[in-house]
Tab-separated table of C-alpha atoms and ligand atoms in Angstrom:
chain	number	residue	atom	x	y	z
S	1304	MET	CA	-2.869	-30.965	37.119
S	1305	ALA	CA	-2.206	-27.392	38.212
S	1306	LYS	CA	1.444	-26.382	38.250
S	1307	GLN	CA	2.652	-25.876	41.798
S	1308	SER	CA	3.773	-22.317	42.438
S	1309	THR	CA	7.273	-21.919	43.893
S	1310	LYS	CA	6.695	-18.227	44.509
S	1311	GLN	CA	7.185	-17.182	48.129
S	1312	ALA	CA	4.978	-14.637	49.852
S	1313	PRO	CA	6.690	-11.239	50.102
S	1314	LEU	CA	8.781	-10.792	53.244
S	1315	GLY	CA	7.060	-8.450	55.727
S	1316	LEU	CA	9.542	-5.799	56.847
S	1317	VAL	CA	9.288	-3.625	59.940
S	1318	VAL	CA	11.176	-0.339	59.602
S	1319	VAL	CA	12.196	1.152	62.963
S	1320	GLY	CA	13.316	4.781	62.972
S	1321	ALA	CA	10.861	5.200	60.094
S	1322	ALA	CA	11.024	8.996	60.069
S	1323	GLY	CA	14.820	9.181	59.944
S	1324	ARG	CA	17.008	9.729	56.865
S	1325	MET	CA	17.569	5.981	56.446
S	1326	GLY	CA	14.040	5.053	57.619
S	1327	ARG	CA	12.413	7.091	54.851
S	1328	THR	CA	14.884	5.746	52.286
S	1329	LEU	CA	14.091	2.175	53.395
S	1330	ILE	CA	10.354	2.724	52.960
S	1331	ARG	CA	11.003	4.083	49.448
S	1332	VAL	CA	13.271	1.161	48.506
S	1333	ILE	CA	10.881	-1.488	49.928
S	1334	HIS	CA	8.149	0.103	47.787
S	1335	GLU	CA	10.304	-0.520	44.683
S	1336	MET	CA	11.854	-3.928	45.499
S	1337	PRO	CA	10.105	-7.170	44.571
S	1338	GLY	CA	9.869	-9.871	47.232
S	1339	ALA	CA	9.412	-7.493	50.158
S	1340	LYS	CA	6.603	-5.401	51.613
S	1341	LEU	CA	6.329	-2.882	54.424
S	1342	ALA	CA	4.615	-4.597	57.375
S	1343	ALA	CA	4.995	-1.801	59.932
S	1344	ALA	CA	6.783	1.488	60.598
S	1345	VAL	CA	7.988	2.373	64.100
S	1346	GLU	CA	9.221	5.624	65.638
S	1347	ARG	CA	10.200	6.621	69.178
S	1348	LYS	CA	7.521	7.607	71.672
S	1349	GLY	CA	6.616	11.268	71.283
S	1350	ALA	CA	7.868	11.567	67.683
S	1351	ALA	CA	5.831	14.038	65.603
S	1352	GLU	CA	5.331	11.413	62.863
S	1353	ILE	CA	3.340	8.896	65.009
S	1354	GLY	CA	-0.014	8.188	63.302
S	1355	LYS	CA	1.148	9.531	59.918
S	1356	ASP	CA	1.092	7.387	56.769
S	1357	ALA	CA	4.569	5.875	56.252
S	1358	GLY	CA	4.305	5.962	52.443
S	1359	GLU	CA	3.428	9.650	52.459
S	1360	LEU	CA	6.297	10.330	54.851
S	1361	ALA	CA	8.705	8.664	52.432
S	1362	GLY	CA	7.248	10.416	49.378
S	1363	VAL	CA	5.890	7.300	47.626
S	1364	GLY	CA	2.186	7.997	48.218
S	1365	ALA	CA	-0.135	6.673	50.942
S	1366	ASN	CA	0.270	2.942	51.661
S	1367	GLY	CA	-2.016	2.587	54.692
S	1368	VAL	CA	0.837	1.712	57.095
S	1369	LEU	CA	0.604	4.197	59.956
S	1370	VAL	CA	3.724	5.036	61.977
S	1371	THR	CA	3.415	3.558	65.479
S	1372	ASP	CA	5.389	3.656	68.737
S	1373	ASP	CA	4.227	0.132	69.695
S	1374	ALA	CA	7.288	-1.872	68.595
S	1375	ALA	CA	6.135	-5.179	70.168
S	1376	LYS	CA	2.876	-5.117	68.197
S	1377	ALA	CA	4.715	-4.084	65.017
S	1378	PHE	CA	7.253	-6.935	65.379
S	1379	ALA	CA	4.416	-9.457	65.768
S	1380	ALA	CA	3.175	-8.397	62.304
S	1381	GLY	CA	6.516	-8.790	60.483
S	1382	ASP	CA	9.152	-11.291	59.333
S	1383	ALA	CA	12.227	-9.068	59.784
S	1384	VAL	CA	13.219	-5.715	61.285
S	1385	LEU	CA	15.316	-3.107	59.496
S	1386	ASP	CA	17.019	-0.946	62.078
S	1387	PHE	CA	18.945	2.281	61.427
S	1388	THR	CA	18.304	4.136	64.694
S	1389	VAL	CA	20.473	4.796	67.772
S	1390	PRO	CA	22.518	2.262	69.813
S	1391	GLU	CA	20.245	2.287	72.877
S	1392	ALA	CA	17.144	1.585	70.759
S	1393	THR	CA	18.949	-1.075	68.691
S	1394	VAL	CA	19.886	-3.069	71.818
S	1395	ALA	CA	16.252	-3.000	72.985
S	1396	PHE	CA	15.020	-3.989	69.496
S	1397	ALA	CA	17.440	-6.958	69.422
S	1398	ALA	CA	15.830	-8.423	72.551
S	1399	LEU	CA	12.346	-7.714	71.177
S	1400	ALA	CA	13.114	-9.270	67.765
S	1401	ALA	CA	14.558	-12.397	69.438
S	1402	ARG	CA	11.373	-12.719	71.498
S	1403	ALA	CA	9.216	-12.272	68.388
S	1404	LYS	CA	11.442	-14.829	66.568
S	1405	ILE	CA	12.062	-12.532	63.615
S	1406	ALA	CA	15.330	-11.531	61.937
S	1407	HIS	CA	17.020	-8.238	62.830
S	1408	VAL	CA	19.064	-6.293	60.280
S	1409	ILE	CA	21.177	-3.698	62.090
S	1410	GLY	CA	22.694	-0.706	60.326
S	1411	THR	CA	22.980	1.480	63.444
S	1412	THR	CA	26.563	2.544	64.168
S	1413	GLY	CA	28.383	3.893	67.230
S	1414	LEU	CA	27.598	0.932	69.521
S	1415	SER	CA	29.876	0.545	72.562
S	1416	ALA	CA	31.675	-2.735	73.278
S	1417	ALA	CA	29.055	-3.502	75.965
S	1418	GLU	CA	26.209	-2.849	73.506
S	1419	ASP	CA	27.908	-5.037	70.893
S	1420	ALA	CA	28.106	-7.812	73.501
S	1421	GLU	CA	24.336	-7.532	74.067
S	1422	ILE	CA	23.756	-7.893	70.314
S	1423	ALA	CA	26.012	-10.964	70.229
S	1424	ALA	CA	24.023	-12.453	73.146
S	1425	ALA	CA	20.719	-11.868	71.311
S	1426	ALA	CA	22.200	-13.557	68.211
S	1427	LYS	CA	22.453	-16.840	70.144
S	1428	LYS	CA	18.686	-17.089	69.759
S	1429	ALA	CA	17.965	-14.946	66.716
S	1430	VAL	CA	19.192	-14.259	63.196
S	1431	ILE	CA	21.000	-10.914	63.186
S	1432	VAL	CA	22.815	-9.268	60.274
S	1433	LYS	CA	24.907	-6.308	61.432
S	1434	SER	CA	27.181	-4.121	59.364
S	1435	GLY	CA	28.568	-0.605	59.607
S	1436	ASN	CA	27.910	-0.378	55.880
S	1437	MET	CA	25.287	-2.276	53.898
S	1438	SER	CA	26.468	-1.290	50.417
S	1439	LEU	CA	27.997	-3.719	47.936
S	1440	GLY	CA	30.717	-1.198	47.060
S	1441	VAL	CA	32.070	-0.714	50.575
S	1442	ASN	CA	32.011	-4.425	51.363
S	1443	LEU	CA	33.964	-5.086	48.172
S	1444	LEU	CA	36.336	-2.264	49.133
S	1445	ALA	CA	36.917	-3.995	52.499
S	1446	VAL	CA	38.042	-7.129	50.645
S	1447	LEU	CA	40.499	-5.051	48.584
S	1448	VAL	CA	41.796	-3.253	51.693
S	1449	ARG	CA	42.396	-6.586	53.441
S	1450	GLN	CA	44.335	-7.813	50.393
S	1451	ALA	CA	46.392	-4.628	50.083
S	1452	ALA	CA	47.240	-4.571	53.790
S	1453	LYS	CA	48.314	-8.199	53.597
S	1454	ALA	CA	50.446	-7.667	50.497
S	1455	LEU	CA	52.244	-4.585	51.832
S	1456	ASP	CA	54.155	-4.655	55.109
S	1457	ALA	CA	54.268	-1.940	57.772
S	1458	ASP	CA	56.606	0.145	55.574
S	1459	PHE	CA	53.250	1.345	54.260
S	1460	ASP	CA	51.364	3.487	56.783
S	1461	ILE	CA	47.589	2.956	56.743
S	1462	GLU	CA	45.228	5.897	57.258
S	1463	VAL	CA	41.423	5.824	56.950
S	1464	VAL	CA	39.835	9.159	56.002
S	1465	GLU	CA	36.081	9.732	56.024
S	1466	MET	CA	33.601	12.545	55.469
S	1467	HIS	CA	29.904	12.661	56.366
S	1468	HIS	CA	27.065	15.202	56.581
S	1469	ARG	CA	26.872	17.638	59.493
S	1470	HIS	CA	24.134	15.707	61.350
S	1471	LYS	CA	26.149	12.534	61.950
S	1472	VAL	CA	26.612	11.935	65.688
S	1473	ASP	CA	29.305	9.214	65.922
S	1474	ALA	CA	32.952	9.196	64.834
S	1475	PRO	CA	34.845	7.542	63.254
S	1476	SER	CA	32.015	6.250	61.077
S	1477	GLY	CA	30.965	2.606	61.271
S	1478	THR	CA	32.320	2.239	57.744
S	1479	ALA	CA	35.718	3.716	58.658
S	1480	LEU	CA	35.937	1.191	61.497
S	1481	LEU	CA	34.862	-1.635	59.170
S	1482	LEU	CA	37.644	-0.650	56.732
S	1483	GLY	CA	40.146	-0.278	59.597
S	1484	ARG	CA	39.210	-3.762	60.795
S	1485	ALA	CA	39.756	-5.126	57.278
S	1486	ALA	CA	43.231	-3.535	57.201
S	1487	ALA	CA	44.025	-4.951	60.655
S	1488	GLU	CA	42.889	-8.430	59.558
S	1489	GLY	CA	45.148	-8.175	56.489
S	1490	ARG	CA	48.069	-7.297	58.770
S	1491	ALA	CA	47.034	-9.930	61.356
S	1492	VAL	CA	46.936	-7.336	64.150
S	1493	ASP	CA	44.272	-6.311	66.665
S	1494	LEU	CA	42.640	-3.024	65.567
S	1495	SER	CA	42.032	-1.954	69.183
S	1496	GLU	CA	45.808	-2.024	69.762
S	1497	ALA	CA	46.850	-0.516	66.421
S	1498	SER	CA	44.237	2.222	65.948
S	1499	VAL	CA	44.878	5.930	66.452
S	1500	ARG	CA	41.514	7.678	66.350
S	1501	VAL	CA	42.535	11.229	67.237
S	1502	ARG	CA	45.720	13.291	66.901
S	1503	ASP	CA	46.142	16.640	68.646
S	1504	GLY	CA	49.143	18.616	69.854
S	1505	ILE	CA	52.692	17.238	70.057
S	1506	THR	CA	51.863	13.631	69.262
S	1507	GLY	CA	55.400	12.485	68.462
S	1508	ALA	CA	56.294	10.657	65.268
S	1509	ARG	CA	53.936	8.099	63.805
S	1510	ARG	CA	54.331	4.644	65.328
S	1511	ARG	CA	55.134	1.920	62.799
S	1512	GLY	CA	52.098	-0.280	62.165
S	1513	ASP	CA	49.516	2.192	63.487
S	1514	ILE	CA	46.196	2.421	61.643
S	1515	GLY	CA	45.095	6.059	61.763
S	1516	PHE	CA	41.641	7.598	61.401
S	1517	ALA	CA	40.693	11.111	60.299
S	1518	THR	CA	37.143	12.452	60.419
S	1519	LEU	CA	35.580	15.277	58.402
S	1520	ARG	CA	31.998	16.508	58.960
S	1521	GLY	CA	30.014	18.941	56.856
S	1522	GLY	CA	27.158	19.699	54.496
S	1523	SER	CA	25.014	16.907	53.136
S	1524	VAL	CA	27.760	14.379	52.238
S	1525	VAL	CA	26.181	10.876	52.272
S	1526	GLY	CA	29.517	9.112	52.941
S	1527	GLU	CA	33.057	9.234	51.544
S	1528	HIS	CA	35.847	6.891	52.613
S	1529	SER	CA	39.469	6.514	51.562
S	1530	VAL	CA	42.059	4.071	52.781
S	1531	LEU	CA	45.574	5.375	52.149
S	1532	LEU	CA	48.608	3.132	52.159
S	1533	ALA	CA	51.507	5.570	52.286
S	1534	GLY	CA	55.010	4.310	51.596
S	1535	GLU	CA	58.368	5.965	50.839
S	1536	GLY	CA	57.771	7.817	47.565
S	1537	GLU	CA	54.292	6.443	46.766
S	1538	VAL	CA	50.731	6.436	48.095
S	1539	ILE	CA	48.017	3.955	47.194
S	1540	GLU	CA	44.433	5.127	47.712
S	1541	LEU	CA	41.371	2.858	47.795
S	1542	ALA	CA	38.161	4.855	47.915
S	1543	HIS	CA	34.366	4.705	47.912
S	1544	ARG	CA	31.901	7.544	47.444
S	1545	ALA	CA	28.218	7.117	48.276
S	1546	THR	CA	25.939	9.561	46.490
S	1547	ASP	CA	22.588	7.988	47.394
S	1548	ARG	CA	21.412	6.411	50.693
S	1549	ALA	CA	19.419	3.904	48.634
S	1550	ILE	CA	22.592	1.757	48.334
S	1551	PHE	CA	22.458	1.080	52.110
S	1552	ALA	CA	18.695	0.524	52.052
S	1553	ARG	CA	18.864	-1.936	49.138
S	1554	GLY	CA	21.631	-3.823	50.958
S	1555	ALA	CA	19.518	-3.981	54.123
S	1556	VAL	CA	16.479	-5.359	52.257
S	1557	LYS	CA	18.743	-7.855	50.497
S	1558	ALA	CA	20.099	-8.925	53.902
S	1559	ALA	CA	16.559	-9.403	55.241
S	1560	LEU	CA	15.641	-11.590	52.241
S	1561	TRP	CA	18.850	-13.589	52.788
S	1562	THR	CA	17.897	-14.369	56.432
S	1563	ARG	CA	14.992	-16.584	55.329
S	1564	GLY	CA	15.554	-20.069	56.751
S	1565	ARG	CA	18.938	-19.198	58.393
S	1566	LYS	CA	20.026	-20.570	61.756
S	1567	PRO	CA	20.423	-18.085	64.651
S	1568	GLY	CA	23.741	-16.250	64.585
S	1569	LEU	CA	25.465	-12.927	64.058
S	1570	TYR	CA	26.096	-12.432	60.343
S	1571	SER	CA	27.789	-9.660	58.372
S	1572	MET	CA	27.105	-8.101	54.974
S	1573	ALA	CA	30.118	-10.033	53.676
S	1574	ASP	CA	28.157	-13.230	54.509
S	1575	VAL	CA	25.075	-11.897	52.702
S	1576	LEU	CA	27.070	-10.872	49.619
S	1577	GLY	CA	29.226	-14.013	49.656
S	1578	LEU	CA	32.443	-11.951	49.684
B	2125	NAD	P1	18.441	9.817	61.720
B	2125	NAD	O1	18.734	10.578	62.961
B	2125	NAD	O2	17.982	10.566	60.500
B	2125	NAD	O3	17.354	8.669	62.011
B	2125	NAD	C1	17.283	7.898	63.176
B	2125	NAD	C2	15.809	7.717	63.534
B	2125	NAD	O4	15.693	6.770	64.597
B	2125	NAD	C3	15.132	9.021	63.990
B	2125	NAD	O5	13.966	9.267	63.230
B	2125	NAD	C4	14.795	8.727	65.451
B	2125	NAD	O6	13.614	9.378	65.915
B	2125	NAD	C5	14.631	7.209	65.416
B	2125	NAD	N1	14.689	6.597	66.749
B	2125	NAD	C6	15.507	6.900	67.793
B	2125	NAD	N2	15.187	6.155	68.868
B	2125	NAD	C7	14.161	5.362	68.500
B	2125	NAD	C8	13.377	4.371	69.189
B	2125	NAD	N3	13.608	4.056	70.470
B	2125	NAD	N4	12.387	3.760	68.500
B	2125	NAD	C9	12.140	4.062	67.203
B	2125	NAD	N5	12.823	4.995	66.521
B	2125	NAD	C10	13.835	5.631	67.158
B	2125	NAD	O7	19.779	9.016	61.389
B	2125	NAD	P2	20.199	8.296	60.002
B	2125	NAD	O8	21.061	9.198	59.215
B	2125	NAD	O9	19.005	7.666	59.365
B	2125	NAD	O10	21.159	7.148	60.581
B	2125	NAD	C11	20.712	6.208	61.556
B	2125	NAD	C12	21.835	5.257	61.920
B	2125	NAD	O11	22.183	4.464	60.777
B	2125	NAD	C13	23.154	5.944	62.348
B	2125	NAD	O12	23.753	5.178	63.364
B	2125	NAD	C14	23.998	5.907	61.076
B	2125	NAD	O13	25.368	5.966	61.319
B	2125	NAD	C15	23.581	4.562	60.535
B	2125	NAD	N6	23.812	4.347	59.089
B	2125	NAD	C16	24.287	3.129	58.752
B	2125	NAD	C17	24.462	2.799	57.423
B	2125	NAD	C18	24.899	1.399	57.073
B	2125	NAD	O14	24.990	1.078	55.867
B	2125	NAD	N7	25.149	0.553	58.058
B	2125	NAD	C19	24.163	3.732	56.418
B	2125	NAD	C20	23.665	4.988	56.797
B	2125	NAD	C21	23.477	5.285	58.155
């Protein structure tokens, strides 16, 4: 009797924002990762890359998948969507993915509270994984930050410092906010009440328990984050440096593979990585 194969068909991934920095990296990573294949590549209406070969765009050679602006048709051909675009597009894609009954992996950052609420509503009917950072390293760092913030009381001032390339449009970064949230959880406080995102002019002395953010922008920096815990006479620094966008892309593909057979809900990368 023939041995029954337990091998699953590769997961068909739809990359939206296919021509972007992360979109191209995703196409490259999907090309290299077993268990996944590129089902479709989507860009915004009017983008110069519509009709071009997605593989060529990403530098891995022609793969026959042509970039399209018809998201609904693309979603019908896939099992999961990988989305690193802009907040407005991500909200629309969440509704579309729920309708197509496929999983939605969201890496887009800078969503407003109202946009986040729309994502949460879509997750009642669909599997959504959303994280401001899809890398293993940063999600592990968040665990360490939570621990450190819990172990040290408010005698230690917490500051999150980040630097990104000159093209980044939102601040603080999604990762800085993720790390700030981890610190707030460790301290059992609400980040929205404790966070200080900007300082300018005569600000007065630092308020005990505040979680501060500082943003640097320049050059081609992929992403650098430090969480400082500054006490009297000593400073602890927990840091992560990304040197290759592929770490986010690999995490996103891993998240998509993880969604197979999951119940609808809003999941994080910590869920995917079991942290
Ligand atoms: P980018 O500007 O290079 O790419 C975004 C792409 O989305 C562009 O090609 C744009 O044309 C496309 N787009 C915009 N609207 C669209 C629409 N309606 N339909 C289809 N495509 C559309 O930006 P990037 O550096 O690739 O980053 C994208 C997002 O991902 C940002 O929010 C960034 O902060 C975030 N990001 C997250 C992580 C993470 O791990 N979560 C890592 C890196 C970047």
